[in-house]
Each structure stands twice: as C-alpha cells, then as structure tokens.
Amino acid sequence: AQSVTQLGSHVSVSEGALVLLRCNYSSSVPPYLFWYVQYPNQGLQLLLKYTTGATLVKGINGFEAEFKKSETSFHLTKPSAHMSDAAEYFCAVSEPFGNQFYFGTGTSLTVIP
Amino acid sequence: DARVTQTPRHKVTEMGQEVTMRCQPILGHNTVFWYRQTMMQGLELLAYFRNRAPLDDSGMPKDRFSAEMPDATLATLKIQPSEPRDSAVYFCASGFTTGLAGGPRSSGANVLTFGAGSRLTVL
C-alpha cells in the first residue's frame, strides 16, 4: 500500500523567502511522484512530476522538487516566494501505470508581504 | 490545452433532491476519478473507472451515491436523495493508466488532469 504524508498543514513565508513544502511517501515500489497546486475556487493543477530520469525536476512558476529515494521524500522548493504562490499544495504518488493515485492532506501556503 | 469539463460549476439544492454532476474527460484518457473536497475531510476519493468499468467505489456512500460512465466521453455522479452533509466541491479527474504493476517507466503516463469542480450546496 502507498501513502503520502505532508508535514505542516499550514506554512507561512515572507515574500522573497525560500519556500519549502515537505512530502514523504511510503511505497513498495519506486513510485511516480507529483505536486499539484490548487488556487482558490479552482481545480488542482499539475506543478511537476517525477517519473523517471533526473531526480531533480523543475515545474511551472519556478518550483522544483527532488526525489530522494533513501529518504522517501519529494520536497517542493522555490527560492523566492511570490504573492501569487499563495495556494494549497498537494503531494501525490502512484505506482508506475497503476490505477490508484494517493494524495496527501495538503499544505496551505501563505505569503506575507 | 485539453481540459476536463465539469458541469454544473455551482449547484444549490434542497435536502432530498436528486443531484447529477457530469464530467467530460480528456479525449484519449481511459481512467476517470471522482473526488470530493471539504474543509474537514480534505480530498477524498469516491470512485474511479478504467475503460468505463468501475474499479473502486468504496469511498462512496452506496445508499445514495452512484457513479457511471455511459460512454467514453461522459462520467456522471448522482446523489439521491441529497443531504446537507453532501455539501462539498466534487472534482472529476482523468488520466491514462494501464493498471499493470511493474510496467515500464515512462515520462508521459499517469498524470491526472482535474476539472474545475462542481460546488454543491445542499440546504
């Protein structure tokens, strides 16, 4: 069985500061990993994904995440927060070509001017 | 850009009424998921289909919820009778999966695309 843990349901950062959102997973096989972002009153949008190849993946809006197998982590980072980054962020995992997607409980990011 | 289309975007109804939400998945996607999102419970999986066949609906209250895929371009989620506790945002998502454990890794597969959601309020 697979599961996803997002540490910190609420994260606040100052504008221009580093954003770090944590995600750990458990999986019996190397999974596919995803970060989704949800802006108010919208659906979830794919930020980035890791499926194969380079473990540091870059996504939209300056976000990136690194797959660390030894730590079973896939933390999301952005060097400099922008006001428009305020949103809910979800980490998700699936088995390669598997049916199921498992989502974390989400982290709400607040950016302080 | 290809998108998942959900209707209605907003629905206000009275307790006991039937509610039907519709979803048009992205052409070529073979897997459709229904999720419910509330402040208290977060994102919950209700049901999903692959190639129009229901694979798992264990997340749905069976007595009042039903999900179907009459054809490859339409998925429906029906609540009858609706209750105030059903008030939530319902999301449809589509993707391509094969369900073959241990299959070859690919950069292109297994991405879920979400619709904008249907916000349901049951009074």
mmCIF file of N, CA, C and O in Angstrom, chain A residues 52-100:
data_model
loop_
_atom_site.group_PDB
_atom_site.id
_atom_site.type_symbol
_atom_site.label_atom_id
_atom_site.label_comp_id
_atom_site.label_asym_id
_atom_site.label_seq_id
_atom_site.Cartn_x
_atom_site.Cartn_y
_atom_site.Cartn_z
ATOM 1 N N THR A 52 10.761 9.251 -14.173
ATOM 2 C CA THR A 52 11.992 8.543 -14.450
ATOM 3 C C THR A 52 13.077 9.560 -14.772
ATOM 4 O O THR A 52 12.781 10.713 -15.042
ATOM 5 N N GLY A 53 14.339 9.126 -14.716
ATOM 6 C CA GLY A 53 15.410 10.030 -15.097
ATOM 7 C C GLY A 53 15.893 10.884 -13.948
ATOM 8 O O GLY A 53 15.973 10.444 -12.804
ATOM 9 N N ALA A 54 16.232 12.127 -14.247
ATOM 10 C CA ALA A 54 16.820 13.039 -13.273
ATOM 11 C C ALA A 54 15.919 13.191 -12.056
ATOM 12 O O ALA A 54 14.702 13.360 -12.178
ATOM 13 N N THR A 55 16.541 13.128 -10.896
ATOM 14 C CA THR A 55 15.758 13.166 -9.651
ATOM 15 C C THR A 55 15.364 14.574 -9.241
ATOM 16 O O THR A 55 14.483 14.742 -8.407
ATOM 17 N N LEU A 56 16.006 15.578 -9.815
ATOM 18 C CA LEU A 56 15.614 16.959 -9.565
ATOM 19 C C LEU A 56 14.746 17.392 -10.737
ATOM 20 O O LEU A 56 15.204 17.447 -11.872
ATOM 21 N N VAL A 57 13.509 17.674 -10.439
ATOM 22 C CA VAL A 57 12.578 18.036 -11.505
ATOM 23 C C VAL A 57 12.123 19.470 -11.333
ATOM 24 O O VAL A 57 11.922 19.944 -10.226
ATOM 25 N N LYS A 58 11.996 20.138 -12.445
ATOM 26 C CA LYS A 58 11.557 21.532 -12.432
ATOM 27 C C LYS A 58 10.135 21.608 -12.954
ATOM 28 O O LYS A 58 9.753 20.890 -13.880
ATOM 29 N N GLY A 59 9.375 22.485 -12.323
ATOM 30 C CA GLY A 59 7.994 22.630 -12.728
ATOM 31 C C GLY A 59 7.681 24.050 -13.152
ATOM 32 O O GLY A 59 8.571 24.844 -13.433
ATOM 33 N N ILE A 60 6.417 24.350 -13.129
ATOM 34 C CA ILE A 60 5.991 25.683 -13.518
ATOM 35 C C ILE A 60 6.188 26.669 -12.373
ATOM 36 O O ILE A 60 6.324 26.273 -11.212
ATOM 37 N N ASN A 61 6.217 27.930 -12.717
ATOM 38 C CA ASN A 61 6.271 29.024 -11.737
ATOM 39 C C ASN A 61 7.514 28.985 -10.850
ATOM 40 O O ASN A 61 7.484 29.493 -9.723
ATOM 41 N N GLY A 62 8.594 28.403 -11.328
ATOM 42 C CA GLY A 62 9.847 28.412 -10.585
ATOM 43 C C GLY A 62 9.983 27.371 -9.500
ATOM 44 O O GLY A 62 10.954 27.373 -8.746
ATOM 45 N N PHE A 63 9.027 26.463 -9.406
ATOM 46 C CA PHE A 63 9.097 25.407 -8.399
ATOM 47 C C PHE A 63 9.951 24.241 -8.889
ATOM 48 O O PHE A 63 10.036 23.979 -10.085
ATOM 49 N N GLU A 64 10.546 23.556 -7.946
ATOM 50 C CA GLU A 64 11.264 22.335 -8.252
ATOM 51 C C GLU A 64 11.158 21.377 -7.074
ATOM 52 O O GLU A 64 10.822 21.790 -5.952
ATOM 53 N N ALA A 65 11.407 20.107 -7.339
ATOM 54 C CA ALA A 65 11.348 19.101 -6.287
ATOM 55 C C ALA A 65 12.406 18.054 -6.574
ATOM 56 O O ALA A 65 12.752 17.800 -7.727
ATOM 57 N N GLU A 66 12.899 17.447 -5.516
ATOM 58 C CA GLU A 66 13.919 16.426 -5.669
ATOM 59 C C GLU A 66 13.455 15.119 -5.066
ATOM 60 O O GLU A 66 13.024 15.065 -3.911
ATOM 61 N N PHE A 67 13.533 14.075 -5.870
ATOM 62 C CA PHE A 67 13.207 12.736 -5.405
ATOM 63 C C PHE A 67 14.431 12.154 -4.699
ATOM 64 O O PHE A 67 15.489 12.011 -5.307
ATOM 65 N N LYS A 68 14.259 11.855 -3.419
ATOM 66 C CA LYS A 68 15.341 11.231 -2.651
ATOM 67 C C LYS A 68 14.850 9.875 -2.169
ATOM 68 O O LYS A 68 14.108 9.771 -1.184
ATOM 69 N N LYS A 69 15.299 8.864 -2.863
ATOM 70 C CA LYS A 69 14.821 7.517 -2.576
ATOM 71 C C LYS A 69 15.198 7.081 -1.165
ATOM 72 O O LYS A 69 14.396 6.474 -0.461
ATOM 73 N N SER A 70 16.425 7.421 -0.759
ATOM 74 C CA SER A 70 16.898 6.984 0.552
ATOM 75 C C SER A 70 16.086 7.603 1.682
ATOM 76 O O SER A 70 15.969 7.029 2.770
ATOM 77 N N GLU A 71 15.533 8.776 1.422
ATOM 78 C CA GLU A 71 14.737 9.460 2.446
ATOM 79 C C GLU A 71 13.236 9.320 2.178
ATOM 80 O O GLU A 71 12.435 9.852 2.948
ATOM 81 N N THR A 72 12.882 8.651 1.134
ATOM 82 C CA THR A 72 11.480 8.541 0.672
ATOM 83 C C THR A 72 10.800 9.898 0.733
ATOM 84 O O THR A 72 9.706 10.047 1.298
ATOM 85 N N SER A 73 11.455 10.881 0.141
ATOM 86 C CA SER A 73 10.929 12.240 0.185
ATOM 87 C C SER A 73 10.845 12.842 -1.204
ATOM 88 O O SER A 73 11.536 12.410 -2.150
ATOM 89 N N PHE A 74 10.023 13.844 -1.306
ATOM 90 C CA PHE A 74 9.845 14.573 -2.579
ATOM 91 C C PHE A 74 9.423 15.990 -2.193
ATOM 92 O O PHE A 74 8.326 16.434 -2.451
ATOM 93 N N HIS A 75 10.332 16.701 -1.559
ATOM 94 C CA HIS A 75 10.029 18.042 -1.063
ATOM 95 C C HIS A 75 9.985 19.066 -2.194
ATOM 96 O O HIS A 75 10.788 19.012 -3.125
ATOM 97 N N LEU A 76 9.093 20.006 -2.056
ATOM 98 C CA LEU A 76 8.898 21.061 -3.064
ATOM 99 C C LEU A 76 9.578 22.338 -2.592
ATOM 100 O O LEU A 76 9.404 22.732 -1.436
ATOM 101 N N THR A 77 10.318 22.975 -3.482
ATOM 102 C CA THR A 77 11.002 24.206 -3.105
ATOM 103 C C THR A 77 10.835 25.266 -4.187
ATOM 104 O O THR A 77 10.567 24.966 -5.355
ATOM 105 N N LYS A 78 10.996 26.501 -3.740
ATOM 106 C CA LYS A 78 11.079 27.641 -4.643
ATOM 107 C C LYS A 78 11.978 28.659 -3.963
ATOM 108 O O LYS A 78 11.774 28.975 -2.788
ATOM 109 N N PRO A 79 12.982 29.165 -4.653
ATOM 110 C CA PRO A 79 13.966 30.034 -3.992
ATOM 111 C C PRO A 79 13.372 31.319 -3.424
ATOM 112 O O PRO A 79 13.796 31.785 -2.373
ATOM 113 N N SER A 80 12.394 31.880 -4.121
ATOM 114 C CA SER A 80 11.886 33.181 -3.719
ATOM 115 C C SER A 80 10.373 33.210 -3.870
ATOM 116 O O SER A 80 9.860 33.140 -4.995
ATOM 117 N N ALA A 81 9.667 33.316 -2.765
ATOM 118 C CA ALA A 81 8.206 33.274 -2.796
ATOM 119 C C ALA A 81 7.622 34.548 -3.379
ATOM 120 O O ALA A 81 8.122 35.659 -3.131
ATOM 121 N N HIS A 82 6.556 34.358 -4.103
ATOM 122 C CA HIS A 82 5.819 35.482 -4.670
ATOM 123 C C HIS A 82 4.408 35.435 -4.116
ATOM 124 O O HIS A 82 3.893 34.367 -3.767
ATOM 125 N N MET A 83 3.790 36.590 -4.046
ATOM 126 C CA MET A 83 2.425 36.660 -3.502
ATOM 127 C C MET A 83 1.492 35.698 -4.231
ATOM 128 O O MET A 83 0.589 35.096 -3.641
ATOM 129 N N SER A 84 1.713 35.549 -5.521
ATOM 130 C CA SER A 84 0.828 34.698 -6.313
ATOM 131 C C SER A 84 1.011 33.203 -6.010
ATOM 132 O O SER A 84 0.249 32.378 -6.519
ATOM 133 N N ASP A 85 1.996 32.857 -5.203
ATOM 134 C CA ASP A 85 2.210 31.451 -4.840
ATOM 135 C C ASP A 85 1.266 30.993 -3.733
ATOM 136 O O ASP A 85 1.208 29.796 -3.429
ATOM 137 N N ALA A 86 0.556 31.917 -3.125
ATOM 138 C CA ALA A 86 -0.370 31.550 -2.059
ATOM 139 C C ALA A 86 -1.443 30.624 -2.610
ATOM 140 O O ALA A 86 -2.194 31.004 -3.525
ATOM 141 N N ALA A 87 -1.507 29.425 -2.071
ATOM 142 C CA ALA A 87 -2.406 28.396 -2.597
ATOM 143 C C ALA A 87 -2.299 27.167 -1.704
ATOM 144 O O ALA A 87 -1.544 27.137 -0.734
ATOM 145 N N GLU A 88 -3.053 26.135 -2.077
ATOM 146 C CA GLU A 88 -2.965 24.823 -1.412
ATOM 147 C C GLU A 88 -2.135 23.920 -2.307
ATOM 148 O O GLU A 88 -2.324 23.889 -3.526
ATOM 149 N N TYR A 89 -1.210 23.201 -1.696
ATOM 150 C CA TYR A 89 -0.310 22.332 -2.452
ATOM 151 C C TYR A 89 -0.507 20.884 -1.998
ATOM 152 O O TYR A 89 -0.520 20.584 -0.800
ATOM 153 N N PHE A 90 -0.630 20.009 -2.974
ATOM 154 C CA PHE A 90 -0.852 18.597 -2.696
ATOM 155 C C PHE A 90 0.264 17.764 -3.315
ATOM 156 O O PHE A 90 0.586 17.914 -4.491
ATOM 157 N N CYS A 91 0.784 16.870 -2.513
ATOM 158 C CA CYS A 91 1.729 15.876 -2.990
ATOM 159 C C CYS A 91 0.952 14.602 -3.295
ATOM 160 O O CYS A 91 -0.021 14.278 -2.586
ATOM 161 N N ALA A 92 1.328 13.892 -4.351
ATOM 162 C CA ALA A 92 0.619 12.670 -4.715
ATOM 163 C C ALA A 92 1.603 11.620 -5.203
ATOM 164 O O ALA A 92 2.689 11.946 -5.703
ATOM 165 N N VAL A 93 1.216 10.379 -5.089
ATOM 166 C CA VAL A 93 2.067 9.267 -5.506
ATOM 167 C C VAL A 93 1.214 8.227 -6.213
ATOM 168 O O VAL A 93 0.028 8.062 -5.902
ATOM 169 N N SER A 94 1.805 7.572 -7.187
ATOM 170 C CA SER A 94 1.129 6.439 -7.810
ATOM 171 C C SER A 94 2.180 5.415 -8.213
ATOM 172 O O SER A 94 3.352 5.755 -8.369
ATOM 173 N N GLU A 95 1.759 4.177 -8.371
ATOM 174 C CA GLU A 95 2.656 3.175 -8.931
ATOM 175 C C GLU A 95 2.753 3.417 -10.431
ATOM 176 O O GLU A 95 1.802 3.908 -11.035
ATOM 177 N N PRO A 96 3.909 3.095 -11.031
ATOM 178 C CA PRO A 96 4.007 3.240 -12.482
ATOM 179 C C PRO A 96 2.872 2.499 -13.180
ATOM 180 O O PRO A 96 2.673 1.318 -12.968
ATOM 181 N N PHE A 97 2.108 3.221 -13.941
ATOM 182 C CA PHE A 97 0.967 2.688 -14.677
ATOM 183 C C PHE A 97 -0.100 2.085 -13.764
ATOM 184 O O PHE A 97 -0.974 1.372 -14.216
ATOM 185 N N GLY A 98 -0.009 2.389 -12.499
ATOM 186 C CA GLY A 98 -1.006 1.843 -11.590
ATOM 187 C C GLY A 98 -2.322 2.572 -11.706
ATOM 188 O O GLY A 98 -2.439 3.624 -12.306
ATOM 189 N N ASN A 99 -3.336 2.000 -11.109
ATOM 190 C CA ASN A 99 -4.652 2.603 -11.154
ATOM 191 C C ASN A 99 -4.780 3.766 -10.204
ATOM 192 O O ASN A 99 -5.467 4.727 -10.478
ATOM 193 N N GLN A 100 -4.174 3.612 -9.041
ATOM 194 C CA GLN A 100 -4.506 4.498 -7.947
ATOM 195 C C GLN A 100 -3.530 5.650 -7.796
ATOM 196 O O GLN A 100 -2.340 5.504 -8.039
#
